[in-house]
Tab-separated table of C-alpha atoms and ligand atoms in Angstrom:
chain	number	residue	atom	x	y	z
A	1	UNK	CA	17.596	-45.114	34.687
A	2	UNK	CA	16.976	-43.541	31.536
A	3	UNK	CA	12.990	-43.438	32.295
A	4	UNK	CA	13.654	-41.144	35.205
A	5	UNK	CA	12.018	-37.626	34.650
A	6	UNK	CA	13.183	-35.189	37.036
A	7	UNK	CA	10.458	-33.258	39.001
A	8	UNK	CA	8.694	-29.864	37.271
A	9	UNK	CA	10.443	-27.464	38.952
A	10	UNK	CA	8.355	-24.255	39.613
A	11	UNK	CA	6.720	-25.145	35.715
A	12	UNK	CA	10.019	-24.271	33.640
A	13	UNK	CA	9.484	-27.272	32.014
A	14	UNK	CA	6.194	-26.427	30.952
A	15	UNK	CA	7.282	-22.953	30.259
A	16	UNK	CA	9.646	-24.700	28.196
A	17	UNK	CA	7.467	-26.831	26.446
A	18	UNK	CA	4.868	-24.275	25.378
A	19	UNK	CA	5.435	-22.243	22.855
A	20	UNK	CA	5.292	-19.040	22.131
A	21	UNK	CA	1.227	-18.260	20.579
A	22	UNK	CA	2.020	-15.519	17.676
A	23	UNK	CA	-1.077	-13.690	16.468
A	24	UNK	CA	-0.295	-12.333	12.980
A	25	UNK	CA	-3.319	-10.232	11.107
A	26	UNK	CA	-1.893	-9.933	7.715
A	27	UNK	CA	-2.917	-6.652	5.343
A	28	UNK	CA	-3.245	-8.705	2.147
A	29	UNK	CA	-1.657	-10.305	-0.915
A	30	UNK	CA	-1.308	-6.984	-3.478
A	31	UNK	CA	1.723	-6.828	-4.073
A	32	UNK	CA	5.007	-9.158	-4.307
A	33	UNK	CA	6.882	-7.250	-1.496
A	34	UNK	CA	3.193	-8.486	0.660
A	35	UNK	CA	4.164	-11.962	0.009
A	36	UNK	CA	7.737	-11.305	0.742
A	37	UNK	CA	7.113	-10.024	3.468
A	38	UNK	CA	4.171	-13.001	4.862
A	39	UNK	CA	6.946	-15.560	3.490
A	40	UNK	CA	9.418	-13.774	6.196
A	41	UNK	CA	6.907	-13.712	8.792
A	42	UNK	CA	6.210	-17.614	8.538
A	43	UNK	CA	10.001	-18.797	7.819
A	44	UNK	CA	11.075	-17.047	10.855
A	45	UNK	CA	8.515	-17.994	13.386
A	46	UNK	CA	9.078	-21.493	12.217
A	47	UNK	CA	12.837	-20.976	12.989
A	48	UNK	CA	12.097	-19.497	16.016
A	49	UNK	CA	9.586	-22.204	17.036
A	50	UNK	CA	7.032	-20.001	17.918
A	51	UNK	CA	3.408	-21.320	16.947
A	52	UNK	CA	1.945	-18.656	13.933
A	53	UNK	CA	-1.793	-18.191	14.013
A	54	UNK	CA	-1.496	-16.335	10.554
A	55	UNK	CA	-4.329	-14.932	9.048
A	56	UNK	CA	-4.747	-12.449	6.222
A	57	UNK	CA	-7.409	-9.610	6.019
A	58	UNK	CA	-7.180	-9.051	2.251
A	59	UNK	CA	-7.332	-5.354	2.225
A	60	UNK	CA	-10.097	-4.678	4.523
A	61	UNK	CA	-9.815	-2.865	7.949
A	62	UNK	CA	-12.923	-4.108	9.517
A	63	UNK	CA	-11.588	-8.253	8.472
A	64	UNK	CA	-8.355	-7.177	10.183
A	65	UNK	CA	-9.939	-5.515	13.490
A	66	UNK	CA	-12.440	-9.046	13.348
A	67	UNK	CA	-8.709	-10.977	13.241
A	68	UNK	CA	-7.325	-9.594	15.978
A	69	UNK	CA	-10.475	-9.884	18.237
A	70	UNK	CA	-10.087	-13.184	17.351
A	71	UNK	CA	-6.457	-13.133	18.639
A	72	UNK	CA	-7.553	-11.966	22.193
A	73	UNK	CA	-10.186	-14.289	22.492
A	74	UNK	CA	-7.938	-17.020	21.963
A	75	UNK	CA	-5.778	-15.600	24.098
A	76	UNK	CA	-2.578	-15.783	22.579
A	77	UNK	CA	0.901	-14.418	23.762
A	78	UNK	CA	1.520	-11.606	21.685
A	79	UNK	CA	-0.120	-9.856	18.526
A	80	UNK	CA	1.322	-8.509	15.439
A	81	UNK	CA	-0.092	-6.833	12.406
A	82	UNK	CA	1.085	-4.488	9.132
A	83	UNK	CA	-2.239	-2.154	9.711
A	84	UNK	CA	-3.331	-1.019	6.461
A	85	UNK	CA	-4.327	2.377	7.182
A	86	UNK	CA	-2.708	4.569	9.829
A	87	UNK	CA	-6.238	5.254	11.803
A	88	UNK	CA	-9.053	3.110	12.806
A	89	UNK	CA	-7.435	1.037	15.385
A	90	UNK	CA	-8.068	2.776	18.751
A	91	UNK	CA	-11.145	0.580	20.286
A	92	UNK	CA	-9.366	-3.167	19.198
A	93	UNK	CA	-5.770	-2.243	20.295
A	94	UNK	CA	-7.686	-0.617	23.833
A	95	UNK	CA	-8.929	-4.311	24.067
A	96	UNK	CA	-5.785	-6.130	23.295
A	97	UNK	CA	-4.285	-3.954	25.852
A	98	UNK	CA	-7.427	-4.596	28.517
A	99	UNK	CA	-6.350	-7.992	27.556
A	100	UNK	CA	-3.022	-8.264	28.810
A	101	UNK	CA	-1.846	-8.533	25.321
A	102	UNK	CA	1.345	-6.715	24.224
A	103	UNK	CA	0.715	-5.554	20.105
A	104	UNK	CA	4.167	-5.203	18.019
A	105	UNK	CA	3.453	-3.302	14.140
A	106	UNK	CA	5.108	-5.256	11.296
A	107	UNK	CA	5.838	-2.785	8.417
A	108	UNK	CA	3.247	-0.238	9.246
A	109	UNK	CA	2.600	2.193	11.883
A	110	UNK	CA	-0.409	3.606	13.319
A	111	UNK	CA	-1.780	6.940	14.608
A	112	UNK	CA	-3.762	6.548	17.881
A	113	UNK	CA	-4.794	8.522	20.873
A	114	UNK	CA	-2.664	6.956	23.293
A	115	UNK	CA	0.588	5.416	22.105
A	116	UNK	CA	0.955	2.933	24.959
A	117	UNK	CA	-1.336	0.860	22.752
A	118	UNK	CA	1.321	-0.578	21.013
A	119	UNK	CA	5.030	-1.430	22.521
A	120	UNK	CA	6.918	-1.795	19.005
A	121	UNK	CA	7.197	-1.126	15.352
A	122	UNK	CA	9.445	-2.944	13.067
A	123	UNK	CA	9.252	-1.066	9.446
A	124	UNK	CA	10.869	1.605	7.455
A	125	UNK	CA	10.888	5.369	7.739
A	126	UNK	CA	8.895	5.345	4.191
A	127	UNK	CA	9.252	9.591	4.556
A	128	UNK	CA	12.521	8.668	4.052
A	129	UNK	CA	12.155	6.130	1.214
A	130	UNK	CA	10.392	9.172	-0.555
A	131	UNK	CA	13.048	11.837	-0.289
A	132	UNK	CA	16.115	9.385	-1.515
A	133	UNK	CA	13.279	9.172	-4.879
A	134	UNK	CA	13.331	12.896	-5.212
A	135	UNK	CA	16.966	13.144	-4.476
A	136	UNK	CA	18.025	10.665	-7.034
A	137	UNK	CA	15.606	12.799	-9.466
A	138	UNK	CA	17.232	15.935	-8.704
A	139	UNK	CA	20.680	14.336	-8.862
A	140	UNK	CA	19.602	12.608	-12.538
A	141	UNK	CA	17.358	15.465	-13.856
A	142	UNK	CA	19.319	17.995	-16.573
A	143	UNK	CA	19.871	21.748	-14.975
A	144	UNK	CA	17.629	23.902	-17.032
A	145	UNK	CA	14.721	21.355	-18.599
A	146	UNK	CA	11.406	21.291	-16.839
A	147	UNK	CA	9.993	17.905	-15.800
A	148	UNK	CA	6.364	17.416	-15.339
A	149	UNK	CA	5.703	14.489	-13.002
A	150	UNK	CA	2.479	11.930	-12.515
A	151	UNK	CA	2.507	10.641	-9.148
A	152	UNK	CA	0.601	6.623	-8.155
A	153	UNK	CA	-0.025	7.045	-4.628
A	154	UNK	CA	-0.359	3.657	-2.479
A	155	UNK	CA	-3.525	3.054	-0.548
A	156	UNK	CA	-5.300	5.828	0.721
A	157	UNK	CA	-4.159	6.524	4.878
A	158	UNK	CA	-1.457	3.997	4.559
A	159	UNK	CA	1.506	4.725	6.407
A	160	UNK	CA	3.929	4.013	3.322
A	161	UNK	CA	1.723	6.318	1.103
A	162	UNK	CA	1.361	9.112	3.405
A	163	UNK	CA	5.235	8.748	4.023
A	164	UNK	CA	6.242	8.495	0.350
A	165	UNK	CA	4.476	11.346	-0.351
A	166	UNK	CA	5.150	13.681	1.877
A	167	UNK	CA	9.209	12.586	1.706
A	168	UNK	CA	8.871	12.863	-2.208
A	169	UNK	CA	6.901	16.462	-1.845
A	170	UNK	CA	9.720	17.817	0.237
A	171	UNK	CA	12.153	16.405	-1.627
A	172	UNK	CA	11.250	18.578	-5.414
A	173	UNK	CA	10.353	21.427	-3.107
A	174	UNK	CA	12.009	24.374	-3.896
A	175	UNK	CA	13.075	23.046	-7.541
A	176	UNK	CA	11.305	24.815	-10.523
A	177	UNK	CA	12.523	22.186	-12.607
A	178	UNK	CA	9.551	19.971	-11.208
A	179	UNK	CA	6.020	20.206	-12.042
A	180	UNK	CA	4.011	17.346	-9.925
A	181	UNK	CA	0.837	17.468	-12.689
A	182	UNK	CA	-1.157	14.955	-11.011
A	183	UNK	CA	-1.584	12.943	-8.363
A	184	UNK	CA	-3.923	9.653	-8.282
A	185	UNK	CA	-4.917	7.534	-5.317
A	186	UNK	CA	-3.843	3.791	-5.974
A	187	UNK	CA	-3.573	0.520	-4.075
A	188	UNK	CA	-0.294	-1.257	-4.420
A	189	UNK	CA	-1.575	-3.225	-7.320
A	190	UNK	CA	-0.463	-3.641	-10.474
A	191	UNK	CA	-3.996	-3.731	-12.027
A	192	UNK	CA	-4.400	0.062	-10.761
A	193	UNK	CA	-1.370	1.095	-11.321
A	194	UNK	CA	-1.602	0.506	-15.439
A	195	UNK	CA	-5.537	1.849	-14.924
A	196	UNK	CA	-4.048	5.121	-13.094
A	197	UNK	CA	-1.026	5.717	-15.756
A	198	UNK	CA	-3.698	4.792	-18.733
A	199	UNK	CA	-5.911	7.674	-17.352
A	200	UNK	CA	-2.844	10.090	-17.070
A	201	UNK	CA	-1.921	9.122	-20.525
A	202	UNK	CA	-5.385	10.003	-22.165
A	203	UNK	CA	-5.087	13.443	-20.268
A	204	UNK	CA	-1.600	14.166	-20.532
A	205	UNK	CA	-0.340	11.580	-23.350
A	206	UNK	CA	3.681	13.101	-24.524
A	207	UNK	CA	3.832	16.198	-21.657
A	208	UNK	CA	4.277	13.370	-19.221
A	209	UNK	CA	8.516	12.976	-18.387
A	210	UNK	CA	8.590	11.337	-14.647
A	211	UNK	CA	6.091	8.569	-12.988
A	212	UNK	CA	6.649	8.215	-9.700
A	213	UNK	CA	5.483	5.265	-8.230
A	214	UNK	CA	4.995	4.455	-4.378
A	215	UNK	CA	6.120	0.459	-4.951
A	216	UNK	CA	7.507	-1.668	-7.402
A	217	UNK	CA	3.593	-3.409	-8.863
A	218	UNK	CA	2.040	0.063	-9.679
A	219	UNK	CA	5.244	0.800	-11.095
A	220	UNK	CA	4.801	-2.940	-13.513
A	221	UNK	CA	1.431	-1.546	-14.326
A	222	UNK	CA	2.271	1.423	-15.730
A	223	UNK	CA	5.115	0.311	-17.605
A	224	UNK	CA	2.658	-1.787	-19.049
A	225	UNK	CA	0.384	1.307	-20.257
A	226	UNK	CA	3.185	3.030	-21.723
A	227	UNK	CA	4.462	0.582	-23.737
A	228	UNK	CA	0.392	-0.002	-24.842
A	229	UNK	CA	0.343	4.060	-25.513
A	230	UNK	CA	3.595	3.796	-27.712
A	231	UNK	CA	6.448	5.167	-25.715
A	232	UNK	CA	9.512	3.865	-24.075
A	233	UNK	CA	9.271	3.620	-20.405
A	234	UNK	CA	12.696	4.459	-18.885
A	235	UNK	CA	13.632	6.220	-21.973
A	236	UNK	CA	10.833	8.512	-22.674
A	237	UNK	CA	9.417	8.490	-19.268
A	238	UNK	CA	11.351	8.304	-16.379
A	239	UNK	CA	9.796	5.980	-13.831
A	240	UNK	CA	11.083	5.715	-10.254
A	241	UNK	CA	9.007	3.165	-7.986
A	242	UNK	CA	9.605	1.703	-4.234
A	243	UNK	CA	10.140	-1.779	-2.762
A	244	UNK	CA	13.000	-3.239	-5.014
A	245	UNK	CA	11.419	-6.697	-5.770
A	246	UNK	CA	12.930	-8.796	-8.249
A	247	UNK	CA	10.325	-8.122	-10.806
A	248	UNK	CA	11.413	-4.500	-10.401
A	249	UNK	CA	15.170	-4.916	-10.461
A	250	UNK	CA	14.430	-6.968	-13.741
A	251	UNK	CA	12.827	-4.188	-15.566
A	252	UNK	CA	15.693	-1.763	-14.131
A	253	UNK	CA	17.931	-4.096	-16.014
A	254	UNK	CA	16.154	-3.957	-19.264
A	255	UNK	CA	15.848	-0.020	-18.999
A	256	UNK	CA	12.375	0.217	-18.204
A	257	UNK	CA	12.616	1.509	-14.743
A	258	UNK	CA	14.774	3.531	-13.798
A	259	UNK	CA	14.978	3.860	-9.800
A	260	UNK	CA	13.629	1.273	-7.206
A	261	UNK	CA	14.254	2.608	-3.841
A	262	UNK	CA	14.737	-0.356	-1.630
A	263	UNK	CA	11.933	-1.149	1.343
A	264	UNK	CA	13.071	-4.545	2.929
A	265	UNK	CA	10.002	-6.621	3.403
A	266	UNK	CA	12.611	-9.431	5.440
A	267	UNK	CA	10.897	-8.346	8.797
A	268	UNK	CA	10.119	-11.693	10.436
A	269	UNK	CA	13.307	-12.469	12.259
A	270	UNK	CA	13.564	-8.979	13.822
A	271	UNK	CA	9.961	-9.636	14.577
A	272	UNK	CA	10.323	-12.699	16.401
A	273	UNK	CA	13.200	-11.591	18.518
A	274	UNK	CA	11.132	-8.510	19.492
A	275	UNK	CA	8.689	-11.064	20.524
A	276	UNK	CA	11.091	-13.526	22.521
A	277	UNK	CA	12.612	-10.166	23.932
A	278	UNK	CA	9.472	-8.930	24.975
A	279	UNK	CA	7.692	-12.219	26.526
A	280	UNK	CA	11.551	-12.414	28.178
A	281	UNK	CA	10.911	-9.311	30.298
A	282	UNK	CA	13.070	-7.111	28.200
A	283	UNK	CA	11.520	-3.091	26.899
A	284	UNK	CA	11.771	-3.077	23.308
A	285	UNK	CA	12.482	0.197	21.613
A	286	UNK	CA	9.397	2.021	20.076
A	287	UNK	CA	10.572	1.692	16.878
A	288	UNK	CA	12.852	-0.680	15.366
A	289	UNK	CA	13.492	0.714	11.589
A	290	UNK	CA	14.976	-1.421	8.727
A	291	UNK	CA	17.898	0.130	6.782
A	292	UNK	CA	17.580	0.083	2.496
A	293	UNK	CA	19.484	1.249	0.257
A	294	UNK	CA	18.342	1.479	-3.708
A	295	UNK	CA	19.003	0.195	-7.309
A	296	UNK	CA	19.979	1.653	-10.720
A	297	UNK	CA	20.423	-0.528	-14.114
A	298	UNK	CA	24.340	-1.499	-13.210
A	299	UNK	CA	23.398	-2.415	-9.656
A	300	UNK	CA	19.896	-3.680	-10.559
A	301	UNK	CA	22.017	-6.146	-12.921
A	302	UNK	CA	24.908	-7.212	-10.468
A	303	UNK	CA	22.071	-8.542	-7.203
A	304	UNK	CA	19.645	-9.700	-9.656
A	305	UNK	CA	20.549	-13.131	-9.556
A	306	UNK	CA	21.026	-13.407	-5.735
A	307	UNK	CA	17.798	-11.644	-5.107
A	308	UNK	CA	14.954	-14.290	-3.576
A	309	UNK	CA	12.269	-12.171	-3.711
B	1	GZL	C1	5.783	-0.993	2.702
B	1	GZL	C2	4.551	-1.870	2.530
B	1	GZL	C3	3.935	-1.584	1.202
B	1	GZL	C4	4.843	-1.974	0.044
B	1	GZL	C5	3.831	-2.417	-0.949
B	1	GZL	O1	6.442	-1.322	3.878
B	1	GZL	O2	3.594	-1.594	3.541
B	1	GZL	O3	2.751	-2.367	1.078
B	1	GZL	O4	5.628	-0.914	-0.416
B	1	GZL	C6	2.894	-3.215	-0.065
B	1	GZL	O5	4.333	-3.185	-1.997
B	1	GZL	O6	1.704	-3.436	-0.695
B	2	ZN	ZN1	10.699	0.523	3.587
């Protein structure tokens, strides 16, 4: 009769009925690809049913390391985290790992000793992100003008800073069109970036022809301080920036950016398969990379509406 509950075979049931623990140690809430890409995080684990312990570090390393100690000693199944610097993370992932538990990067990578530390990282090849900026430059630049560029760097040792760089950096190389004036450390905020392009302003005010921005809320920022200075951003400056939020593809539309290079920040779902995968017995591949494309004014202008985020 319908009461009858058939025996627990071997604990399958109880495998069944216990779900998956997910430890996530969020970097912070600067910028709106961060929220994006915590949105994504939560909607898929939800759709996956796998339980979230989500907690959020807001920009400092030490909170993060304190988050994920908190994740082994509650023991849960598996640990992810978008480490926001590239170094620092030997001892706690040596723990996890003395721990029994498996550590999968969301969006960021890391550089440690021993890279059994880690079995996965879901995220972009940001290098990569950085030459398509200087190729579209190259490609949009005239032939014999000289362009002298301002750079806004993301945070210091971040993986997406050091790659944007050094893609961008290769990318001019070689071209005497391109004169990369300055270079200033930022933080992914919009705040700093209108602070960094006011500063480059009062040094360099007119002589200034390309920002290049390493994501989309610098990029908001500085439009702001050009506009404040008395110049056209996207007209008298070009501005290129990374991410390809809405708020950027908005300003592409209106002509004040001119170049978002896309960085999808719609990680979660890969994320949670890598984690059913794993906790399934399967190897996951080291690295799991995120293809992007990127946006000018007629594109910018044809997605915007359909863009939720
Ligand atoms: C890139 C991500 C960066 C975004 C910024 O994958 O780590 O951090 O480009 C965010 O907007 O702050
Ligand atoms: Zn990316």
């Amino acid at each position: 009769d319908s009461d009858y509950v058939p025996g627990n075979i071997s604990g399958i049931k109880d495998r069944n009925e216990k779900p998956i623990v997910l430890g996530f140690a969020q970097v912070g809430t600067e910028s709106g690809w961060r929220i994006a890409h915590t949105n994504s995080v939560m909607s898929a684990a939800q759709n996956a049913g796998i339980q979230l312990l989500y907690e959020n570090a807001e920009q400092s390393q030490e909170r993060q390391v304190e988050i994920i100690r908190e994740f082994i000693r509650k023991k849960v199944d598996v640990i992810a985290f978008s480490p926001k610097t590239e170094t620092g993370w030997d001892e706690v992932l040596q723990e996890a790992k003395e721990a029994g538990i498996p550590v999968i990067l969301s969006d960021r990578e890391v550089k440690a000793a021993d890279d059994t530390l880690w079995t996965s990282y879901i995220g972009s090849d940001f290098r990569d992100e950085g030459r398509r900026a200087a190729s579209w430059l190259l490609g949009e630049a005239e032939p014999d003008r000289s362009y002298n560029i301002i750079e806004l760097q993301g945070t210091p040792d971040s993986a997406p800073a050091i790659g944007r760089k050094r893609g961008f950096d290769e990318g001019i190389a070689g071209d005497e069109r391109f004169r990369l004036i300055a270079s200033y450390e930022g933080d992914f905020t919009r705040g700093k970036g209108k602070e960094l392009m006011e500063r480059a302003l009062r040094t360099y005010g007119g002589d200034i022809h390309v920002v290049y921005a390493h994501n989309d809320d610098m990029a908001l920022g500085a439009i702001q301080a050009i506009e404040n200075y008395g110049l056209k951003p996207g007209k008298d400056i070009i501005l290129i920036s990374v991410d390809a939020t809405k708020a950027a593809l908005k300003a592409i539309s209106i002509g004040k950016l001119n170049l978002a290079v896309e960085c999808s920040p719609l990680l979660g779902p890969q994320l949670m398969k890598a984690v059913k995968d794993l906790l399934g017995g399967q190897e996951l591949p080291m690295k799991i990379i995120t293809s992007e494309g990127m946006f000018t004014q007629s594109l910018a202008k044809k997605v915007l509406a359909s863009r939720d985020y």
